[in-house]
mmCIF file of C-alpha atoms in Angstrom:
data_model
loop_
_atom_site.group_PDB
_atom_site.id
_atom_site.type_symbol
_atom_site.label_atom_id
_atom_site.label_comp_id
_atom_site.label_asym_id
_atom_site.label_seq_id
_atom_site.Cartn_x
_atom_site.Cartn_y
_atom_site.Cartn_z
ATOM 1 C CA MET O 242 -19.216 -16.600 5.142
ATOM 2 C CA ALA O 243 -16.078 -18.606 3.082
ATOM 3 C CA ILE O 244 -15.489 -17.350 -0.246
ATOM 4 C CA ARG O 245 -12.601 -18.944 -2.198
ATOM 5 C CA GLY O 246 -10.553 -16.541 -4.183
ATOM 6 C CA ALA O 247 -9.935 -16.517 -7.645
ATOM 7 C CA SER O 248 -6.866 -16.112 -9.690
ATOM 8 C CA ILE O 249 -6.464 -12.930 -11.800
ATOM 9 C CA GLU O 250 -4.115 -12.156 -14.786
ATOM 10 C CA PHE O 251 -3.240 -9.127 -16.193
ATOM 11 C CA ARG O 252 -1.664 -9.801 -19.492
ATOM 12 C CA GLU O 253 0.310 -6.902 -21.241
ATOM 13 C CA VAL O 254 -2.935 -4.288 -20.987
ATOM 14 C CA ARG O 255 -2.553 -1.124 -22.790
ATOM 15 C CA LYS O 256 -4.990 1.772 -22.288
ATOM 16 C CA THR O 257 -4.824 5.092 -23.468
ATOM 17 C CA TYR O 258 -6.629 8.462 -23.060
ATOM 18 C CA GLY O 259 -5.937 9.970 -26.120
ATOM 19 C CA ASP O 260 -1.830 10.707 -25.922
ATOM 20 C CA PHE O 261 -1.983 10.070 -22.683
ATOM 21 C CA VAL O 262 -0.457 6.433 -21.682
ATOM 22 C CA ALA O 263 -2.392 5.421 -18.543
ATOM 23 C CA LEU O 264 -1.202 1.574 -18.628
ATOM 24 C CA GLU O 265 1.530 0.427 -20.711
ATOM 25 C CA SER O 266 2.422 -3.622 -21.155
ATOM 26 C CA PHE O 267 0.963 -4.403 -17.794
ATOM 27 C CA SER O 268 1.379 -7.863 -16.532
ATOM 28 C CA MET O 269 0.967 -9.184 -13.556
ATOM 29 C CA ASP O 270 -0.647 -12.685 -11.793
ATOM 30 C CA VAL O 271 -2.400 -12.494 -8.596
ATOM 31 C CA ALA O 272 -3.043 -15.908 -6.813
ATOM 32 C CA PRO O 273 -6.498 -17.517 -5.545
ATOM 33 C CA GLY O 274 -6.750 -15.815 -1.736
ATOM 34 C CA GLU O 275 -3.948 -13.498 -2.064
ATOM 35 C CA PHE O 276 -4.301 -9.542 -1.098
ATOM 36 C CA MET O 277 -2.284 -7.382 -3.573
ATOM 37 C CA THR O 278 -1.776 -3.719 -3.325
ATOM 38 C CA LEU O 279 -1.029 -1.251 -6.246
ATOM 39 C CA LEU O 280 0.694 1.517 -4.768
ATOM 40 C CA GLY O 281 1.893 4.613 -6.823
ATOM 41 C CA PRO O 282 1.508 8.229 -6.856
ATOM 42 C CA SER O 283 -1.185 9.943 -8.429
ATOM 43 C CA GLY O 284 -1.114 9.236 -12.010
ATOM 44 C CA SER O 285 0.449 5.730 -12.180
ATOM 45 C CA GLY O 286 -2.306 3.910 -13.699
ATOM 46 C CA LYS O 287 -3.073 2.107 -10.694
ATOM 47 C CA THR O 288 -6.518 2.974 -10.480
ATOM 48 C CA THR O 289 -6.837 2.720 -14.215
ATOM 49 C CA ALA O 290 -5.488 -0.889 -13.986
ATOM 50 C CA LEU O 291 -8.576 -1.257 -10.946
ATOM 51 C CA ASN O 292 -11.125 -0.052 -13.210
ATOM 52 C CA SER O 293 -10.308 -2.029 -16.351
ATOM 53 C CA LEU O 294 -10.684 -5.487 -14.170
ATOM 54 C CA ALA O 295 -13.976 -4.041 -12.727
ATOM 55 C CA GLY O 296 -15.145 -3.382 -16.310
ATOM 56 C CA PHE O 297 -15.389 0.341 -15.803
ATOM 57 C CA VAL O 298 -12.790 1.270 -18.580
ATOM 58 C CA ASP O 299 -12.442 -0.781 -22.245
ATOM 59 C CA ILE O 300 -8.536 -1.758 -22.400
ATOM 60 C CA ASN O 301 -7.112 -0.943 -25.923
ATOM 61 C CA GLN O 302 -4.609 -4.268 -26.046
ATOM 62 C CA GLY O 303 -3.908 -7.292 -24.027
ATOM 63 C CA ASP O 304 -6.217 -9.557 -21.863
ATOM 64 C CA ILE O 305 -7.328 -10.056 -18.319
ATOM 65 C CA LEU O 306 -8.511 -12.950 -16.992
ATOM 66 C CA ILE O 307 -10.309 -14.263 -14.134
ATOM 67 C CA ASP O 308 -9.730 -17.919 -13.188
ATOM 68 C CA GLY O 309 -8.467 -18.348 -16.513
ATOM 69 C CA VAL O 310 -11.436 -17.124 -18.242
ATOM 70 C CA SER O 311 -10.915 -13.851 -20.636
ATOM 71 C CA ILE O 312 -13.174 -10.797 -19.172
ATOM 72 C CA ALA O 313 -11.970 -8.155 -21.140
ATOM 73 C CA ARG O 314 -15.335 -8.311 -23.247
ATOM 74 C CA MET O 315 -17.514 -9.043 -20.755
ATOM 75 C CA PRO O 316 -20.155 -6.805 -19.330
ATOM 76 C CA THR O 317 -19.311 -5.439 -15.944
ATOM 77 C CA GLU O 318 -22.251 -6.644 -14.361
ATOM 78 C CA LYS O 319 -21.098 -10.589 -15.281
ATOM 79 C CA ARG O 320 -17.853 -10.500 -14.003
ATOM 80 C CA ASN O 321 -19.277 -11.136 -10.376
ATOM 81 C CA ILE O 322 -16.563 -8.716 -8.590
ATOM 82 C CA GLY O 323 -17.056 -6.847 -5.120
ATOM 83 C CA MET O 324 -16.213 -2.957 -5.168
ATOM 84 C CA VAL O 325 -15.414 -0.721 -2.041
ATOM 85 C CA PHE O 326 -14.971 2.983 -2.731
ATOM 86 C CA GLN O 327 -13.610 5.795 -0.897
ATOM 87 C CA ASN O 328 -16.962 7.577 -0.558
ATOM 88 C CA TYR O 329 -18.557 4.573 0.466
ATOM 89 C CA SER O 330 -21.694 5.172 -2.283
ATOM 90 C CA LEU O 331 -24.267 4.254 0.228
ATOM 91 C CA PHE O 332 -27.661 4.747 -0.538
ATOM 92 C CA PRO O 333 -29.065 7.754 1.501
ATOM 93 C CA HIS O 334 -32.957 6.579 1.544
ATOM 94 C CA ARG O 335 -32.011 3.251 2.464
ATOM 95 C CA ASN O 336 -31.272 1.942 6.139
ATOM 96 C CA VAL O 337 -28.295 -0.191 6.733
ATOM 97 C CA LEU O 338 -29.470 -3.782 6.085
ATOM 98 C CA ALA O 339 -31.112 -2.471 2.847
ATOM 99 C CA ASN O 340 -28.050 -1.018 1.610
ATOM 100 C CA VAL O 341 -26.301 -4.323 2.248
ATOM 101 C CA ALA O 342 -28.938 -6.178 0.770
ATOM 102 C CA PHE O 343 -29.143 -4.398 -2.457
ATOM 103 C CA PRO O 344 -27.160 -6.310 -4.562
ATOM 104 C CA LEU O 345 -28.608 -9.569 -3.782
ATOM 105 C CA GLU O 346 -31.940 -7.860 -4.709
ATOM 106 C CA MET O 347 -30.367 -7.168 -8.257
ATOM 107 C CA ARG O 348 -29.505 -10.615 -8.560
ATOM 108 C CA GLY O 349 -32.866 -12.346 -7.979
ATOM 109 C CA VAL O 350 -31.947 -13.697 -4.558
ATOM 110 C CA ALA O 351 -35.003 -15.056 -2.657
ATOM 111 C CA LYS O 352 -36.116 -12.642 0.257
ATOM 112 C CA SER O 353 -35.774 -15.088 3.107
ATOM 113 C CA GLU O 354 -32.117 -15.664 1.789
ATOM 114 C CA ILE O 355 -31.458 -11.785 1.302
ATOM 115 C CA LEU O 356 -32.582 -11.314 5.043
ATOM 116 C CA ASN O 357 -30.303 -14.570 6.139
ATOM 117 C CA ARG O 358 -27.510 -13.251 4.091
ATOM 118 C CA SER O 359 -27.259 -9.859 4.740
ATOM 119 C CA MET O 360 -27.390 -9.811 9.011
ATOM 120 C CA LYS O 361 -24.376 -12.220 8.542
ATOM 121 C CA ALA O 362 -22.676 -9.965 6.556
ATOM 122 C CA LEU O 363 -23.690 -7.393 9.248
ATOM 123 C CA GLU O 364 -22.559 -9.657 11.933
ATOM 124 C CA MET O 365 -19.176 -10.367 10.536
ATOM 125 C CA VAL O 366 -18.599 -6.272 10.397
ATOM 126 C CA ARG O 367 -20.242 -5.761 13.980
ATOM 127 C CA LEU O 368 -23.149 -3.961 12.912
ATOM 128 C CA ASP O 369 -25.837 -6.538 13.504
ATOM 129 C CA GLY O 370 -27.121 -4.207 15.966
ATOM 130 C CA LEU O 371 -27.602 -1.380 13.610
ATOM 131 C CA ALA O 372 -29.326 -2.683 10.608
ATOM 132 C CA LYS O 373 -32.501 -0.116 11.337
ATOM 133 C CA ARG O 374 -30.310 2.569 11.298
ATOM 134 C CA MET O 375 -29.741 5.580 8.276
ATOM 135 C CA PRO O 376 -26.143 5.964 6.314
ATOM 136 C CA HIS O 377 -26.415 9.668 7.847
ATOM 137 C CA GLU O 378 -26.774 8.095 11.560
ATOM 138 C CA LEU O 379 -23.462 6.386 11.075
ATOM 139 C CA SER O 380 -20.065 7.211 11.802
ATOM 140 C CA GLY O 381 -17.178 7.646 8.935
ATOM 141 C CA GLY O 382 -15.917 3.955 10.363
ATOM 142 C CA GLN O 383 -19.235 2.567 10.697
ATOM 143 C CA LYS O 384 -20.187 3.612 6.937
ATOM 144 C CA GLN O 385 -17.212 1.604 5.627
ATOM 145 C CA ARG O 386 -17.994 -1.284 7.429
ATOM 146 C CA VAL O 387 -21.472 -1.013 5.984
ATOM 147 C CA ALA O 388 -19.791 -0.535 2.171
ATOM 148 C CA PHE O 389 -17.455 -3.537 2.896
ATOM 149 C CA ALA O 390 -20.524 -5.997 4.115
ATOM 150 C CA ARG O 391 -22.255 -4.752 0.778
ATOM 151 C CA ALA O 392 -19.257 -5.655 -1.351
ATOM 152 C CA VAL O 393 -19.052 -9.192 0.120
ATOM 153 C CA VAL O 394 -22.558 -10.384 0.863
ATOM 154 C CA PHE O 395 -23.157 -11.477 -2.722
ATOM 155 C CA GLU O 396 -19.991 -13.903 -2.399
ATOM 156 C CA PRO O 397 -17.774 -12.466 -5.248
ATOM 157 C CA ARG O 398 -14.379 -14.135 -5.322
ATOM 158 C CA VAL O 399 -12.551 -10.962 -6.376
ATOM 159 C CA LEU O 400 -13.080 -7.472 -3.930
ATOM 160 C CA LEU O 401 -11.710 -4.365 -5.667
ATOM 161 C CA MET O 402 -10.989 -2.063 -2.728
ATOM 162 C CA ASP O 403 -10.207 1.811 -4.232
ATOM 163 C CA GLU O 404 -8.485 4.020 -1.293
ATOM 164 C CA PRO O 405 -11.531 2.757 1.204
ATOM 165 C CA LEU O 406 -9.774 4.503 3.948
ATOM 166 C CA GLY O 407 -8.961 7.489 2.256
ATOM 167 C CA ALA O 408 -11.224 10.044 4.124
ATOM 168 C CA LEU O 409 -10.594 8.769 7.496
ATOM 169 C CA ASP O 410 -8.642 10.203 10.046
ATOM 170 C CA LEU O 411 -5.276 8.748 11.129
ATOM 171 C CA LYS O 412 -6.578 6.188 14.390
ATOM 172 C CA LEU O 413 -9.379 5.295 12.508
ATOM 173 C CA ARG O 414 -7.706 4.175 9.707
ATOM 174 C CA GLU O 415 -4.955 2.068 11.365
ATOM 175 C CA ALA O 416 -8.000 0.071 13.483
ATOM 176 C CA LEU O 417 -9.729 -0.427 9.810
ATOM 177 C CA GLN O 418 -6.527 -1.625 8.076
ATOM 178 C CA ILE O 419 -6.507 -4.623 11.023
ATOM 179 C CA GLU O 420 -10.247 -5.423 10.662
ATOM 180 C CA ILE O 421 -10.034 -5.250 6.889
ATOM 181 C CA LYS O 422 -7.162 -7.396 6.855
ATOM 182 C CA GLN O 423 -9.170 -9.818 9.245
ATOM 183 C CA TYR O 424 -12.398 -9.933 7.238
ATOM 184 C CA GLN O 425 -10.346 -10.598 4.061
ATOM 185 C CA ARG O 426 -8.954 -14.020 5.776
ATOM 186 C CA GLU O 427 -11.895 -14.809 7.190
ATOM 187 C CA ILE O 428 -13.820 -14.997 3.863
ATOM 188 C CA GLY O 429 -11.025 -15.677 1.633
ATOM 189 C CA CYS O 430 -11.819 -14.231 -1.402
ATOM 190 C CA THR O 431 -8.953 -12.217 -3.313
ATOM 191 C CA VAL O 432 -8.257 -8.456 -2.524
ATOM 192 C CA ILE O 433 -6.773 -5.744 -4.916
ATOM 193 C CA TYR O 434 -6.431 -2.643 -3.169
ATOM 194 C CA VAL O 435 -5.358 0.658 -4.531
ATOM 195 C CA THR O 436 -3.640 3.058 -2.344
ATOM 196 C CA HIS O 437 -1.263 6.197 -2.379
ATOM 197 C CA ASP O 438 -0.251 5.488 1.222
ATOM 198 C CA GLN O 439 2.895 3.429 1.964
ATOM 199 C CA GLY O 440 2.396 2.650 5.550
ATOM 200 C CA GLU O 441 -1.137 1.046 4.487
ATOM 201 C CA ALA O 442 0.172 -0.949 1.593
ATOM 202 C CA LEU O 443 3.031 -2.796 4.352
ATOM 203 C CA ALA O 444 0.523 -3.190 6.732
ATOM 204 C CA LEU O 445 -1.914 -5.055 4.492
ATOM 205 C CA SER O 446 -0.525 -6.776 1.561
ATOM 206 C CA ASP O 447 0.550 -10.481 0.931
ATOM 207 C CA ARG O 448 2.291 -8.739 -2.189
ATOM 208 C CA LEU O 449 2.570 -5.299 -3.496
ATOM 209 C CA ALA O 450 3.078 -3.576 -6.830
ATOM 210 C CA VAL O 451 4.818 -0.376 -6.828
ATOM 211 C CA MET O 452 3.817 1.581 -9.846
ATOM 212 C CA GLU O 453 4.825 4.457 -12.050
ATOM 213 C CA LYS O 454 3.884 5.914 -15.496
ATOM 214 C CA GLY O 455 1.059 3.168 -16.009
ATOM 215 C CA ALA O 456 4.092 0.712 -15.211
ATOM 216 C CA ILE O 457 5.044 -2.202 -12.204
ATOM 217 C CA ARG O 458 8.155 -0.580 -11.198
ATOM 218 C CA GLN O 459 8.968 -3.363 -8.477
ATOM 219 C CA LEU O 460 6.645 -6.225 -7.526
ATOM 220 C CA GLY O 461 6.923 -8.163 -4.115
ATOM 221 C CA THR O 462 6.229 -8.803 -0.602
ATOM 222 C CA PRO O 463 6.406 -5.924 1.875
ATOM 223 C CA GLU O 464 9.630 -6.911 3.148
ATOM 224 C CA ASP O 465 11.166 -7.386 -0.079
ATOM 225 C CA LEU O 466 10.297 -4.035 -1.186
ATOM 226 C CA TYR O 467 11.093 -2.486 1.886
ATOM 227 C CA ASP O 468 14.467 -4.069 2.428
ATOM 228 C CA ARG O 469 15.523 -4.610 -1.069
ATOM 229 C CA PRO O 470 14.345 -1.751 -3.457
ATOM 230 C CA ASN O 471 15.724 -2.278 -7.018
ATOM 231 C CA SER O 472 15.850 1.299 -7.959
ATOM 232 C CA ARG O 473 16.044 5.443 -6.369
ATOM 233 C CA PHE O 474 12.530 5.592 -7.319
ATOM 234 C CA VAL O 475 11.079 2.826 -5.047
ATOM 235 C CA ALA O 476 13.212 3.315 -2.256
ATOM 236 C CA GLU O 477 12.615 6.686 -1.879
ATOM 237 C CA PHE O 478 8.775 5.937 -2.200
ATOM 238 C CA ILE O 479 8.519 2.931 0.047
ATOM 239 C CA GLY O 480 9.307 4.816 3.809
ATOM 240 C CA SER O 481 12.051 7.097 4.931
ATOM 241 C CA ASN O 482 15.569 6.839 3.090
ATOM 242 C CA ASN O 483 18.722 8.623 2.842
ATOM 243 C CA ILE O 484 20.083 8.415 -0.837
ATOM 244 C CA LEU O 485 23.336 9.420 -0.839
ATOM 245 C CA LYS O 486 25.469 9.443 -4.197
ATOM 246 C CA ILE O 487 28.469 7.063 -4.718
ATOM 247 C CA ARG O 488 31.451 9.215 -6.007
ATOM 248 C CA GLY O 489 33.918 6.258 -6.481
ATOM 249 C CA GLN O 490 35.266 2.910 -5.939
ATOM 250 C CA THR O 491 38.394 1.666 -3.915
ATOM 251 C CA GLU O 492 40.217 -1.538 -3.103
ATOM 252 C CA GLU O 493 38.655 -1.063 0.673
ATOM 253 C CA GLY O 494 34.901 -0.750 -0.579
ATOM 254 C CA VAL O 495 32.702 2.318 -2.250
ATOM 255 C CA LEU O 496 33.341 6.124 -1.714
ATOM 256 C CA VAL O 497 29.751 7.494 -0.897
ATOM 257 C CA GLU O 498 28.983 10.877 -0.135
ATOM 258 C CA GLY O 499 28.503 11.963 3.533
ATOM 259 C CA LEU O 500 30.226 8.312 4.865
ATOM 260 C CA GLY O 501 33.237 8.297 3.110
ATOM 261 C CA VAL O 502 34.600 4.499 2.183
ATOM 262 C CA VAL O 503 31.822 1.972 3.356
ATOM 263 C CA ARG O 504 32.944 -1.482 3.131
ATOM 264 C CA ILE O 505 30.935 -2.841 0.825
ATOM 265 C CA PRO O 506 31.409 -4.678 -2.540
ATOM 266 C CA ALA O 507 31.940 -3.127 -5.239
ATOM 267 C CA MET O 508 29.748 -3.635 -8.216
ATOM 268 C CA SER O 509 29.575 -2.998 -11.813
ATOM 269 C CA GLY O 510 27.304 -0.504 -12.986
ATOM 270 C CA HIS O 511 27.134 1.158 -9.710
ATOM 271 C CA ALA O 512 29.845 3.834 -10.423
ATOM 272 C CA GLY O 513 27.750 7.128 -10.379
ATOM 273 C CA GLY O 514 24.985 5.416 -8.792
ATOM 274 C CA PHE O 515 23.549 5.617 -5.536
ATOM 275 C CA VAL O 516 23.414 3.758 -2.058
ATOM 276 C CA ALA O 517 19.973 3.643 0.150
ATOM 277 C CA LEU O 518 20.464 3.913 4.131
ATOM 278 C CA ARG O 519 17.493 4.040 6.080
ATOM 279 C CA PRO O 520 16.953 6.223 9.075
ATOM 280 C CA GLU O 521 16.488 3.467 11.573
ATOM 281 C CA HIS O 522 19.860 2.021 10.637
ATOM 282 C CA ILE O 523 21.782 4.428 11.693
ATOM 283 C CA ARG O 524 22.542 5.225 15.549
ATOM 284 C CA ARG O 525 24.365 6.951 17.904
ATOM 285 C CA SER O 526 27.881 6.311 18.345
ATOM 286 C CA SER O 527 30.600 6.955 21.262
ATOM 287 C CA GLY O 528 32.978 6.550 18.075
ATOM 288 C CA GLU O 529 34.007 8.852 15.869
ATOM 289 C CA ASN O 530 34.361 7.298 12.990
ATOM 290 C CA TRP O 531 31.262 9.030 11.218
ATOM 291 C CA PRO O 532 31.311 12.710 13.221
ATOM 292 C CA VAL O 533 28.219 14.554 12.463
ATOM 293 C CA THR O 534 26.995 17.887 13.494
ATOM 294 C CA VAL O 535 23.172 18.122 14.336
ATOM 295 C CA ARG O 536 21.307 20.377 12.448
ATOM 296 C CA GLN O 537 17.579 19.589 13.355
ATOM 297 C CA ALA O 538 15.940 17.547 16.239
ATOM 298 C CA VAL O 539 12.181 16.405 16.053
ATOM 299 C CA PHE O 540 10.464 15.211 18.533
ATOM 300 C CA PHE O 541 7.682 12.635 17.809
ATOM 301 C CA GLY O 542 7.365 10.974 21.652
ATOM 302 C CA ASP O 543 8.629 7.685 21.437
ATOM 303 C CA ALA O 544 11.578 8.893 19.200
ATOM 304 C CA VAL O 545 13.403 11.481 17.967
ATOM 305 C CA ARG O 546 14.536 12.094 14.033
ATOM 306 C CA TYR O 547 17.546 13.786 13.647
ATOM 307 C CA VAL O 548 18.744 16.038 10.939
ATOM 308 C CA VAL O 549 22.771 15.937 10.474
ATOM 309 C CA GLU O 550 25.395 17.202 8.304
ATOM 310 C CA ALA O 551 28.457 15.132 7.660
ATOM 311 C CA LYS O 552 32.205 16.986 6.861
ATOM 312 C CA ASP O 553 31.906 17.184 3.327
ATOM 313 C CA GLY O 554 28.134 19.049 3.861
ATOM 314 C CA THR O 555 26.169 16.069 3.175
ATOM 315 C CA THR O 556 22.501 16.255 5.307
ATOM 316 C CA PHE O 557 20.884 12.915 5.989
ATOM 317 C CA SER O 558 18.392 11.620 9.051
ATOM 318 C CA PHE O 559 18.636 8.997 11.562
ATOM 319 C CA VAL O 560 15.775 8.030 14.117
ATOM 320 C CA GLU O 561 16.753 7.452 17.772
ATOM 321 C CA SER O 562 14.459 5.610 19.938
ATOM 322 C CA ARG O 563 13.909 7.600 23.050
ATOM 323 C CA GLN O 564 14.397 6.121 26.318
ATOM 324 C CA PRO O 565 13.526 7.816 29.965
ATOM 325 C CA GLY O 566 16.443 10.445 30.677
ATOM 326 C CA THR O 567 17.238 10.606 26.917
ATOM 327 C CA GLU O 568 18.846 14.044 26.712
ATOM 328 C CA ILE O 569 18.071 15.307 23.152
ATOM 329 C CA SER O 570 21.071 16.410 21.102
ATOM 330 C CA ALA O 571 20.708 20.647 20.110
ATOM 331 C CA PRO O 572 21.015 21.706 16.902
ATOM 332 C CA GLY O 573 24.716 22.157 16.427
ATOM 333 C CA ALA O 574 26.391 19.532 19.022
ATOM 334 C CA SER O 575 28.603 17.511 17.428
ATOM 335 C CA ILE O 576 27.591 13.550 18.007
ATOM 336 C CA GLY O 577 29.046 9.990 16.648
ATOM 337 C CA ILE O 578 26.845 7.719 14.343
ATOM 338 C CA ALA O 579 27.303 4.052 13.265
ATOM 339 C CA PHE O 580 25.417 1.840 11.455
ATOM 340 C CA ASP O 581 26.340 -1.513 9.824
ATOM 341 C CA GLU O 582 27.219 -1.682 6.353
ATOM 342 C CA ASP O 583 25.221 -4.935 5.454
ATOM 343 C CA ASN O 584 22.161 -2.306 5.613
ATOM 344 C CA ILE O 585 23.091 -0.289 3.188
ATOM 345 C CA THR O 586 21.369 -1.005 -0.278
ATOM 346 C CA LEU O 587 23.275 -0.478 -3.492
ATOM 347 C CA LEU O 588 21.203 1.576 -6.096
ATOM 348 C CA PRO O 589 21.633 2.149 -10.060
ATOM 349 C CA ALA O 590 22.355 5.217 -11.329
#
């Protein structure tokens, strides 16, 4: 099964529900075959953007195009878009094969071709041996694989996925993340994926858009957004971060709460702003350049997460990989920390 993905364009899309603005000037281009994730908190507009592309909601202004053709006023059934939902939406009275075959039946495909294409879709998700089982006989992961097979069996060029792994436990979710990316590469369709789980977004996406209040706050590769957040909102939403206030600027660098003078170039517009320093970029040091007091130590098996307090009372965290025989510092212990100043990100006020 090989599908050529379609390009997608959102052009200044606006969607309101009464006085509530769900999307405001929403613009985004998605390349053919790209895996794009919409990431944001509840109410940020990510599902509204997905549903407007699917045709489940009508937009108030703007346009949406697939391969350069406007679909904003096109009926849902004419858009030829695959959908995978969190709740699977399988027909309980149909077996696995019949569930996967349903989209082909609705499109009037010949019976012989329906069987062939449905079995190929099940082979792709490694469920061809369960074709005769009923949905209630399947595990959560198997149900999600059936839902994926059903969504791609009619070879849509665009596949929309709305928090498809949200109902699964952590280990199964992580396993299916790898499989979803593998399936998408095999079939080549364009995917728009909605989630509020930033770890999931980082693992799956070619690019991701962080949304807040109906607008995109930053769009880029996972590496771009993780390493170079453009705002405090993005820095706090993507991964763990220490957000520390800039107290002023000196000839030597920037005066940061908890850290003192940090030798990073002072930038106009950042006075009164913030810096971001990720916990994994801080390490224990035998020197006393930045002495701190341990306030909390949380054991995670392969690592220990420390909450420490600087001389000025500022608290922040860092993560230390645990080696055999490594002693965990108890609350109240005095230790030194260090970090590479290149890993500090300046954020606007």
